Short mmCIF file of C-alpha atoms in Angstrom, two decimals:
data_model
loop_
_atom_site.label_atom_id
_atom_site.label_comp_id
_atom_site.label_asym_id
_atom_site.label_seq_id
_atom_site.Cartn_x
_atom_site.Cartn_y
_atom_site.Cartn_z
CA MET A 701 -0.17 0.00 -0.12
CA LYS A 702 1.41 3.45 -0.47
CA ALA A 703 0.71 6.36 1.15
CA LEU A 704 -2.26 8.57 -0.01
CA PRO A 705 -1.37 11.97 -1.95
CA PRO A 706 -2.73 15.07 -0.83
CA GLY A 707 -5.74 15.75 -3.47
CA SER A 708 -7.27 12.02 -2.97
CA THR A 709 -10.43 11.20 -2.00
CA ILE A 710 -11.00 9.62 1.39
CA GLY A 711 -14.26 8.44 1.87
CA ILE A 712 -16.25 8.00 4.99
CA LEU A 713 -19.73 5.71 6.07
CA GLY A 714 -21.77 7.41 8.36
CA GLY A 715 -22.50 11.83 8.79
CA GLY A 716 -22.49 12.05 12.56
CA GLN A 717 -20.05 14.03 14.48
CA LEU A 718 -17.37 11.90 14.32
CA GLY A 719 -17.40 12.03 10.56
CA ARG A 720 -17.51 15.79 10.84
CA MET A 721 -14.56 16.15 12.95
CA LEU A 722 -12.79 13.01 10.51
CA ALA A 723 -13.91 15.01 7.41
CA ILE A 724 -12.17 18.89 9.15
CA ALA A 725 -9.14 16.52 10.32
CA ALA A 726 -8.69 15.47 6.11
CA ALA A 727 -9.56 18.65 4.64
CA GLU A 728 -6.53 20.50 6.95
CA LEU A 729 -3.98 17.41 5.04
CA GLY A 730 -5.29 18.26 1.90
CA PHE A 731 -7.86 15.32 1.29
CA ASP A 732 -11.16 15.96 0.05
CA VAL A 733 -14.19 13.78 2.10
CA HIS A 734 -16.55 12.05 0.31
CA ILE A 735 -19.78 10.80 3.24
CA TYR A 736 -21.82 7.77 2.56
CA THR A 737 -24.98 8.15 4.49
CA PRO A 738 -28.29 7.27 4.91
CA GLU A 739 -29.07 10.95 6.95
CA ALA A 740 -29.71 13.47 4.38
CA ASN A 741 -28.29 17.23 5.42
CA SER A 742 -25.93 15.51 7.89
CA PRO A 743 -23.36 17.35 10.20
CA ALA A 744 -20.61 15.85 8.31
CA ALA A 745 -22.15 16.31 4.29
CA ARG A 746 -22.06 20.15 5.60
CA VAL A 747 -18.29 20.14 5.68
CA ALA A 748 -17.69 17.03 3.06
CA ALA A 749 -17.06 17.61 -0.75
CA ARG A 750 -19.31 15.51 -1.65
CA THR A 751 -22.47 13.20 -0.10
CA THR A 752 -24.16 10.08 -1.03
CA VAL A 753 -27.46 9.68 0.71
CA ALA A 754 -28.11 6.28 0.61
CA ALA A 755 -28.83 2.90 2.55
CA PHE A 756 -26.08 0.71 3.80
CA ASP A 757 -27.57 -2.30 2.26
CA ASP A 758 -27.58 -0.06 -0.85
CA ALA A 759 -25.47 -2.72 -3.52
CA ASP A 760 -25.30 -0.29 -6.38
CA ALA A 761 -24.57 2.99 -4.36
CA LEU A 762 -21.96 1.61 -2.30
CA ALA A 763 -20.41 0.16 -5.68
CA ARG A 764 -20.14 3.97 -7.11
CA PHE A 765 -19.26 4.89 -3.78
CA ALA A 766 -16.03 2.49 -4.18
CA SER A 767 -15.03 4.04 -7.32
CA GLN A 768 -15.14 7.18 -6.40
CA VAL A 769 -12.64 7.18 -3.22
CA ASP A 770 -9.00 6.39 -2.83
CA VAL A 771 -9.85 4.54 0.81
CA VAL A 772 -12.69 4.25 2.55
CA THR A 773 -13.38 4.56 6.90
CA THR A 774 -16.05 4.81 9.19
CA GLU A 775 -16.73 6.92 11.96
CA PHE A 776 -19.30 4.70 14.07
CA GLU A 777 -18.73 1.18 15.01
CA ASN A 778 -22.65 0.06 13.79
CA VAL A 779 -21.93 0.68 10.17
CA PRO A 780 -22.98 -3.45 8.73
CA ALA A 781 -20.02 -5.15 8.95
CA ASP A 782 -21.54 -6.73 5.51
CA ALA A 783 -21.19 -3.25 3.85
CA THR A 784 -18.00 -2.89 4.25
CA ARG A 785 -16.96 -6.60 3.15
CA ALA A 786 -19.49 -5.69 -0.25
CA LEU A 787 -17.03 -2.37 -0.48
CA VAL A 788 -13.98 -4.70 -0.50
CA THR A 789 -15.84 -6.85 -3.11
CA ALA A 790 -15.97 -3.74 -4.99
CA GLY A 791 -12.20 -2.87 -4.73
CA ALA A 792 -12.43 0.05 -1.93
CA ARG A 793 -9.41 0.06 0.46
CA VAL A 794 -11.60 -0.45 3.94
CA HIS A 795 -9.79 0.54 7.39
CA PRO A 796 -10.56 -0.53 9.92
CA ASN A 797 -10.98 -4.40 7.86
CA PRO A 798 -14.62 -5.67 8.08
CA GLU A 799 -13.41 -8.46 10.65
CA ALA A 800 -12.84 -5.40 13.68
CA LEU A 801 -16.12 -4.22 12.80
CA ALA A 802 -17.65 -7.50 13.04
CA ILE A 803 -16.18 -8.53 16.18
CA ALA A 804 -16.82 -4.55 17.73
CA GLN A 805 -20.30 -5.35 16.98
CA ASP A 806 -21.27 -8.37 18.96
CA ARG A 807 -20.58 -7.83 22.86
CA VAL A 808 -20.06 -11.53 23.12
CA ALA A 809 -17.56 -12.41 19.95
CA GLU A 810 -15.92 -8.91 21.77
CA LYS A 811 -15.46 -10.40 24.83
CA ASN A 812 -14.48 -13.70 23.45
CA PHE A 813 -11.98 -11.88 21.39
CA PHE A 814 -10.86 -9.82 24.79
CA ASN A 815 -10.01 -13.21 26.36
CA ALA A 816 -8.75 -14.90 23.35
CA CYS A 817 -5.94 -12.17 23.61
CA GLY A 818 -5.37 -13.32 27.08
CA ILE A 819 -7.25 -9.65 28.47
CA ALA A 820 -9.63 -10.16 31.18
CA THR A 821 -13.05 -8.93 31.16
CA ALA A 822 -15.61 -9.36 33.54
CA PRO A 823 -17.77 -12.93 33.68
CA TYR A 824 -20.12 -12.85 30.71
CA ALA A 825 -22.23 -15.59 29.25
CA PRO A 826 -24.65 -15.25 25.94
CA VAL A 827 -28.49 -15.06 26.60
CA ASP A 828 -30.54 -15.91 24.07
CA SER A 829 -33.68 -17.40 25.80
CA ARG A 830 -35.38 -16.71 29.47
CA ALA A 831 -34.17 -20.12 30.30
CA ASP A 832 -30.23 -18.81 29.58
CA LEU A 833 -30.61 -15.80 31.76
CA ASP A 834 -31.84 -18.17 34.68
CA ALA A 835 -28.59 -20.48 33.65
CA ALA A 836 -25.99 -17.32 33.68
CA LEU A 837 -28.02 -15.92 36.62
CA ALA A 838 -26.61 -18.83 38.22
CA ARG A 839 -23.64 -18.86 37.12
CA ILE A 840 -22.37 -14.80 37.62
CA GLY A 841 -25.08 -13.95 39.95
CA ALA A 842 -26.63 -11.02 40.78
CA PRO A 843 -26.78 -7.61 40.77
CA ALA A 844 -25.30 -7.98 36.92
CA ILE A 845 -26.47 -6.18 33.96
CA LEU A 846 -28.16 -7.63 30.95
CA LYS A 847 -26.94 -5.98 27.51
CA THR A 848 -28.45 -6.23 23.86
CA ARG A 849 -25.86 -8.02 21.69
CA ARG A 850 -25.91 -5.88 19.36
CA LEU A 851 -26.47 -1.98 18.50
CA GLY A 852 -26.63 -0.85 22.31
CA TYR A 853 -24.70 2.63 23.32
CA ASP A 854 -24.93 5.27 25.73
CA GLY A 855 -26.62 3.32 28.57
CA LYS A 856 -29.62 2.18 25.35
CA GLY A 857 -30.33 -1.69 25.22
CA GLN A 858 -29.38 -2.42 28.65
CA ALA A 859 -31.50 -3.71 32.00
CA ARG A 860 -29.68 -3.54 35.87
CA ILE A 861 -30.65 -6.62 37.83
CA ALA A 862 -30.01 -6.39 41.01
CA THR A 863 -31.35 -9.22 42.48
CA LEU A 864 -32.76 -12.10 41.00
CA ALA A 865 -36.47 -10.98 41.22
CA ASP A 866 -35.10 -8.32 38.68
CA ALA A 867 -34.98 -11.07 35.97
CA ASP A 868 -38.50 -11.29 34.94
CA ALA A 869 -38.54 -7.18 34.06
CA ALA A 870 -34.94 -7.17 32.50
CA TYR A 871 -35.54 -9.70 30.15
CA ALA A 872 -38.91 -8.19 28.45
CA ALA A 873 -37.28 -4.55 28.62
CA LEU A 874 -34.66 -6.02 26.00
CA GLY A 875 -37.39 -7.24 24.15
CA GLY A 876 -35.86 -11.31 23.74
CA GLN A 877 -33.36 -10.09 21.35
CA PRO A 878 -30.34 -11.97 22.05
CA ALA A 879 -28.07 -10.80 24.94
CA ILE A 880 -25.33 -10.94 26.77
CA LEU A 881 -25.21 -10.92 30.73
CA GLU A 882 -22.21 -9.26 32.57
CA GLY A 883 -21.51 -9.63 36.19
CA PHE A 884 -20.22 -6.72 38.20
CA CYS A 885 -17.06 -5.14 38.56
CA ALA A 886 -16.35 -3.85 41.72
CA PHE A 887 -14.46 -0.80 40.12
CA GLU A 888 -12.48 2.23 41.09
CA ARG A 889 -13.04 4.03 38.32
CA GLU A 890 -13.53 3.80 34.51
CA VAL A 891 -11.03 4.57 31.74
CA SER A 892 -9.95 4.27 28.56
CA ILE A 893 -7.01 4.70 26.08
CA VAL A 894 -7.29 6.02 22.72
CA ALA A 895 -4.00 4.65 20.20
CA ALA A 896 -3.69 4.72 16.16
CA ARG A 897 -1.91 2.26 14.49
CA THR A 898 -0.86 1.42 10.98
CA ILE A 899 -0.65 -1.91 8.86
CA HIS A 900 2.99 -1.20 9.28
CA ASN A 901 2.39 -2.15 12.69
CA ALA A 902 3.43 1.41 13.75
CA PHE A 903 1.66 2.10 16.98
CA ALA A 904 0.90 5.40 19.00
CA PRO A 905 -1.24 5.24 22.09
CA TYR A 906 -2.29 8.85 24.07
CA ASP A 907 -2.03 9.15 27.50
CA LEU A 908 -4.59 7.19 29.63
CA VAL A 909 -7.69 9.38 30.80
CA GLU A 910 -10.51 8.81 33.28
CA ASN A 911 -13.97 9.08 32.76
CA VAL A 912 -17.22 9.85 34.39
CA HIS A 913 -20.62 8.61 33.39
CA ALA A 914 -23.98 10.42 34.03
CA HIS A 915 -27.70 8.58 32.98
CA GLY A 916 -25.16 6.08 31.15
CA ILE A 917 -23.66 8.63 28.71
CA LEU A 918 -19.91 10.08 28.74
CA HIS A 919 -20.62 13.37 30.98
CA ARG A 920 -16.76 14.63 31.66
CA THR A 921 -13.30 13.16 30.68
CA ILE A 922 -10.17 13.89 32.88
CA ALA A 923 -6.77 13.77 30.96
CA PRO A 924 -4.09 12.13 32.34
CA ALA A 925 -5.85 9.84 34.31
CA ARG A 926 -5.36 9.94 37.62
CA VAL A 927 -2.95 7.14 37.84
CA ASP A 928 0.69 5.74 38.32
CA ALA A 929 3.03 5.04 35.50
CA ARG A 930 2.42 1.36 35.40
CA VAL A 931 -1.16 1.65 34.57
CA GLN A 932 -0.71 3.53 31.86
CA GLU A 933 1.97 1.51 30.34
CA GLN A 934 -0.51 -1.65 31.18
CA ALA A 935 -3.78 -0.12 29.04
CA ALA A 936 -0.86 0.47 26.12
CA GLY A 937 0.24 -2.70 26.10
CA LEU A 938 -3.35 -4.26 26.42
CA ALA A 939 -4.07 -1.92 23.02
CA SER A 940 -1.16 -2.66 21.64
CA ILE A 941 -1.95 -6.57 21.90
CA VAL A 942 -5.69 -5.65 20.47
CA GLY A 943 -4.24 -3.76 17.56
CA ASP A 944 -1.88 -6.42 16.37
CA ALA A 945 -4.92 -9.02 16.74
CA LEU A 946 -6.85 -6.98 14.42
CA ASP A 947 -4.32 -6.16 12.12
CA TYR A 948 -5.79 -3.15 12.68
CA ALA A 949 -5.53 0.39 10.76
CA GLY A 950 -6.73 3.64 12.08
CA VAL A 951 -7.53 4.44 15.53
CA PHE A 952 -9.77 2.86 18.26
CA ALA A 953 -10.48 2.95 21.57
CA ILE A 954 -10.93 0.59 24.51
CA GLU A 955 -12.75 1.41 28.11
CA PHE A 956 -11.52 -0.36 31.09
CA PHE A 957 -12.32 -1.10 34.72
CA LEU A 958 -9.53 -0.03 37.07
CA MET A 959 -9.49 -1.90 39.63
CA PRO A 960 -8.71 -1.32 43.38
CA ASP A 961 -5.56 -3.37 42.91
CA GLY A 962 -4.40 -1.48 39.96
CA SER A 963 -4.97 -4.49 37.51
CA LEU A 964 -7.31 -3.22 34.24
CA ILE A 965 -10.99 -5.15 33.29
CA ALA A 966 -11.60 -4.70 29.54
CA ASN A 967 -15.28 -3.35 29.32
CA GLU A 968 -15.61 -2.68 25.33
CA MET A 969 -13.89 -1.30 22.45
CA ALA A 970 -14.71 1.10 19.51
CA PRO A 971 -12.93 0.57 16.11
CA ARG A 972 -12.92 4.20 15.78
CA VAL A 973 -12.39 7.49 17.54
CA HIS A 974 -13.76 8.16 20.47
CA ASN A 975 -15.63 10.43 22.84
CA SER A 976 -13.40 10.03 25.26
CA GLY A 977 -10.44 11.10 22.97
CA HIS A 978 -12.06 14.44 21.71
CA TRP A 979 -9.06 16.38 24.44
CA THR A 980 -7.03 15.62 21.94
CA LEU A 981 -7.79 18.06 19.56
CA ASP A 982 -6.97 21.25 21.71
CA ALA A 983 -4.47 19.80 24.59
CA CYS A 984 -2.36 17.39 21.88
CA ILE A 985 0.49 18.25 18.83
CA ALA A 986 -1.79 15.97 16.72
CA SER A 987 -6.00 15.18 17.63
CA GLN A 988 -7.61 11.95 17.37
CA PHE A 989 -8.82 12.84 13.93
CA GLU A 990 -5.52 13.92 12.40
CA GLN A 991 -3.80 10.69 13.63
CA HIS A 992 -7.16 8.52 12.28
CA ILE A 993 -6.89 10.18 8.72
CA ARG A 994 -3.23 9.57 8.70
CA ALA A 995 -3.34 5.79 9.37
CA VAL A 996 -5.54 4.97 7.26
CA ALA A 997 -4.20 6.91 4.48
CA ASP A 998 -0.61 4.86 5.14
CA TRP A 999 1.23 8.23 6.29
CA PRO A 1000 3.10 8.29 9.41
CA LEU A 1001 1.59 8.72 12.88
CA ALA A 1002 2.33 12.07 14.18
CA SER A 1003 3.34 12.41 17.82
CA PRO A 1004 0.13 11.85 20.64
CA GLN A 1005 2.39 14.17 23.12
CA ARG A 1006 -0.32 16.13 25.43
CA LEU A 1007 0.93 19.49 25.88
CA CYS A 1008 -1.17 19.94 28.79
CA ASP A 1009 -3.58 18.53 31.40
CA ALA A 1010 -7.44 18.89 29.91
CA GLU A 1011 -10.50 18.04 31.19
CA MET A 1012 -13.66 17.59 27.96
CA ILE A 1013 -17.48 17.77 28.91
CA ASN A 1014 -19.48 16.63 26.53
CA LEU A 1015 -22.75 18.76 25.95
CA ILE A 1016 -26.27 16.45 26.07
CA GLY A 1017 -29.59 18.46 24.58
CA ASP A 1018 -30.53 21.15 25.88
CA ASP A 1019 -26.64 21.88 27.41
CA VAL A 1020 -26.14 23.26 24.33
CA THR A 1021 -28.04 26.58 24.86
CA ALA A 1022 -25.29 27.76 26.81
CA TRP A 1023 -22.55 28.04 24.04
CA ALA A 1024 -22.25 31.76 24.19
CA ALA A 1025 -21.19 31.75 28.11
CA LEU A 1026 -18.83 28.51 27.04
CA ALA A 1027 -17.27 30.59 24.29
CA ALA A 1028 -16.49 33.11 26.63
CA GLU A 1029 -15.00 31.18 29.05
CA PRO A 1030 -10.77 31.44 29.24
CA ASN A 1031 -8.63 28.43 28.59
CA SER A 1032 -11.69 26.56 26.91
CA LYS A 1033 -11.94 25.46 23.17
CA LEU A 1034 -15.97 25.05 22.38
CA HIS A 1035 -17.03 22.34 19.31
CA LEU A 1036 -21.00 22.21 18.14
CA TYR A 1037 -21.44 19.13 16.01
CA GLY A 1038 -23.81 21.56 13.51
CA LYS A 1039 -27.18 19.80 14.81
CA HIS A 1040 -29.84 21.15 14.03
CA GLU A 1041 -32.64 19.90 16.98
CA ALA A 1042 -31.79 19.90 21.18
CA ARG A 1043 -33.33 16.23 21.98
CA PRO A 1044 -32.71 14.98 25.37
CA GLY A 1045 -29.71 12.35 25.38
CA ARG A 1046 -28.48 14.20 22.12
CA LYS A 1047 -24.82 15.13 21.86
CA MET A 1048 -24.56 18.51 20.82
CA GLY A 1049 -20.89 19.21 21.05
CA HIS A 1050 -18.50 19.49 23.58
CA VAL A 1051 -16.21 22.37 25.69
CA THR A 1052 -12.53 20.83 26.25
CA ARG A 1053 -11.25 23.30 29.36
CA LEU A 1054 -7.27 23.83 29.03
CA LYS A 1055 -5.61 23.12 32.56
CA ARG A 1056 -2.21 25.23 32.36
#
């Protein structure tokens, strides 16, 4: 694979805010961007050179898209893996590869993958029936959490089981969808690492960060995490193992539970740029978005060096109405995603407060 020269076209599957920030980063490196999304007037489309509005199962549209771009990447993990396989069949270079997406899209496959890599997870069991749930609870116990195997995000597709008496309601809440039961971990805090990898095995991890959630949605990220150097090294080592096992190209993230003894329990991975990496836009030599574009275009990776400490706050729903006050804050950078309607639970933007 040759490095793509400036002027090449990068195709992005998905039109949300991550695609928007990827498109801006690509433009700064001299690339054109072609967005493929089912959504008309998407946030990413409004900053891209071209947009195709079509379904992810539209074979003809995918084939045309493949012929018009030099490499394809994704802005969210739930792009159907079959769509990326169709693009590969049509001759497109696709990063991350379809297999990485397929693993990340199924929570059981993801947990199996982590364990095969020697990475610890919470106890888990697949649940395909009400009887499966009883068997899983007998082995794992309560408290636990029942999650859909696919498509859940930001707290959606989940039901907590505090005691065995909650099992019926939890199973009903998920509507009988294929699920996974996960045991609770008595963790100290939630942390995540964002890293970039190229197909030539270059690897660049950012600092481990600390995450605080509210109502199942990331609220605040603290960079760097308040941990000792051994935990950072442990997280970077595990991320390197994952990248190598997936033959990965691009940026990805792994969320961990930090246990009281300093060990890390893998929660989930995201084969894309990640909400907990948004602070890199303002506090690092190169952002996660630039790194992703570099990686999929087969450019050298930039330094992931952090220039200062930072705190990122998500603006959810009506939080965005405070944009004027946030824009006036000293040592803060406001990022708005161009979404026209502020709905409860919807990510409208974020603000990064730099700690100098």
